[in-house]
Amino acid sequence: MDYQKQKDKIIIRNTKDFDPKDILECGQIFRYFKCGDSYIVQSTNKLAKITKINNCFVIETKDVDYFENFFDLKTDYTNIKKVLERDDFLSQVIKKGEGIRILKNDFYEVVISFVISANNNIARIKQIIERLCVSCGERIENNIYAFPKLEKLCEKDLNFFNSLKAGYRGKYLYKLVKELQVLGLDKLKNLDTKSCRRELIKLSGVGPKVADCILLFGLGRKDVFPVDTWIEKVYHRYYESGLKNRCKISEYFVEKYGDYSGYVQQYLFYAQRELKDNMIV
DNA sequence: ATCCAGGAAGTCG
DNA sequence: CGACTTCATGGA
């Protein structure tokens, strides 16, 4: 990855492996918005502004090292895509999101965010998380708030979580934050993928799919394949169609793509969602 | 009005 | 174990 770090900015020259639209709108993060020609991205209490300037993307932030890791800039996506493009179908799919990168977002923030995501749509997920941050998060700038700390959310009652208009997920969140505080966030992070997945599923509001999203977007594990409604459509339309169970479909993809599963899943999800029903010939 | 969204939990067999 | 139902909310 061709990029240069400075005190308060990162300059990215290799724009074919980095596109903020592809990265942010592929459903792995919910705290971002367009601001003129720029994108503002938030993670925990940190903030970055991405702008295209002269065939480069410039990431302006006070936390250069954090966002270098956040955008996974040390990983070579040219090589990842080269491997995957040996498959003719994937080659077509990747064209729809060539600038995708899998983010390394904050583990705890990802847990909360994807419990909210269950059986929900992205526009509404963003609104619910925004309400959560505005009501409980530290104020960073004018209308910018940090993601609330776990201790703060543990003080809140069930009524508060219901007021977020998260529907039946309110009671999951209420129980979840207490479970996380008792368990300790660091203990989960250091487990191997299968053990961690098994522990995550014990948390309230976390099932197989949400656990896979947490592993992928919060812990950088690429040997998982979250299966939601979009991916289920992709499976039945472009792969085999014999499996009905989403867990089995996930296993099918992980066996097929191994340590590239997370990347493939994200390319497929983005292409299917962007192009609706006419993804590929 | 009915269906759908980055599904999970509860129940039943 | 697997299948089946219920669960809020809001946009299309």
JSON list of C-alpha atoms in Angstrom, two decimals, chain A residues 10 18 89 138-139 165 181 203 215 247 261 272:
[
{"chain": "A", "resi": 10, "resn": "ILE", "atom": "CA", "xyz": [-2.20, 10.24, 5.98]},
{"chain": "A", "resi": 18, "resn": "PHE", "atom": "CA", "xyz": [-8.69, 2.51, -1.17]},
{"chain": "A", "resi": 89, "resn": "PHE", "atom": "CA", "xyz": [-17.18, -14.86, -10.96]},
{"chain": "A", "resi": 138, "resn": "GLU", "atom": "CA", "xyz": [-18.74, 12.44, 25.22]},
{"chain": "A", "resi": 139, "resn": "ARG", "atom": "CA", "xyz": [-19.15, 15.53, 23.07]},
{"chain": "A", "resi": 165, "resn": "LYS", "atom": "CA", "xyz": [-36.28, 3.06, 19.25]},
{"chain": "A", "resi": 181, "resn": "GLN", "atom": "CA", "xyz": [-18.77, -5.66, 32.00]},
{"chain": "A", "resi": 203, "resn": "LEU", "atom": "CA", "xyz": [-24.09, -12.90, 24.87]},
{"chain": "A", "resi": 215, "resn": "LEU", "atom": "CA", "xyz": [-15.05, -11.45, 14.60]},
{"chain": "A", "resi": 247, "resn": "CYS", "atom": "CA", "xyz": [-25.23, -21.68, 9.43]},
{"chain": "A", "resi": 261, "resn": "SER", "atom": "CA", "xyz": [-13.70, -15.79, 3.57]},
{"chain": "A", "resi": 272, "resn": "GLN", "atom": "CA", "xyz": [-25.43, -7.61, -4.22]}
]
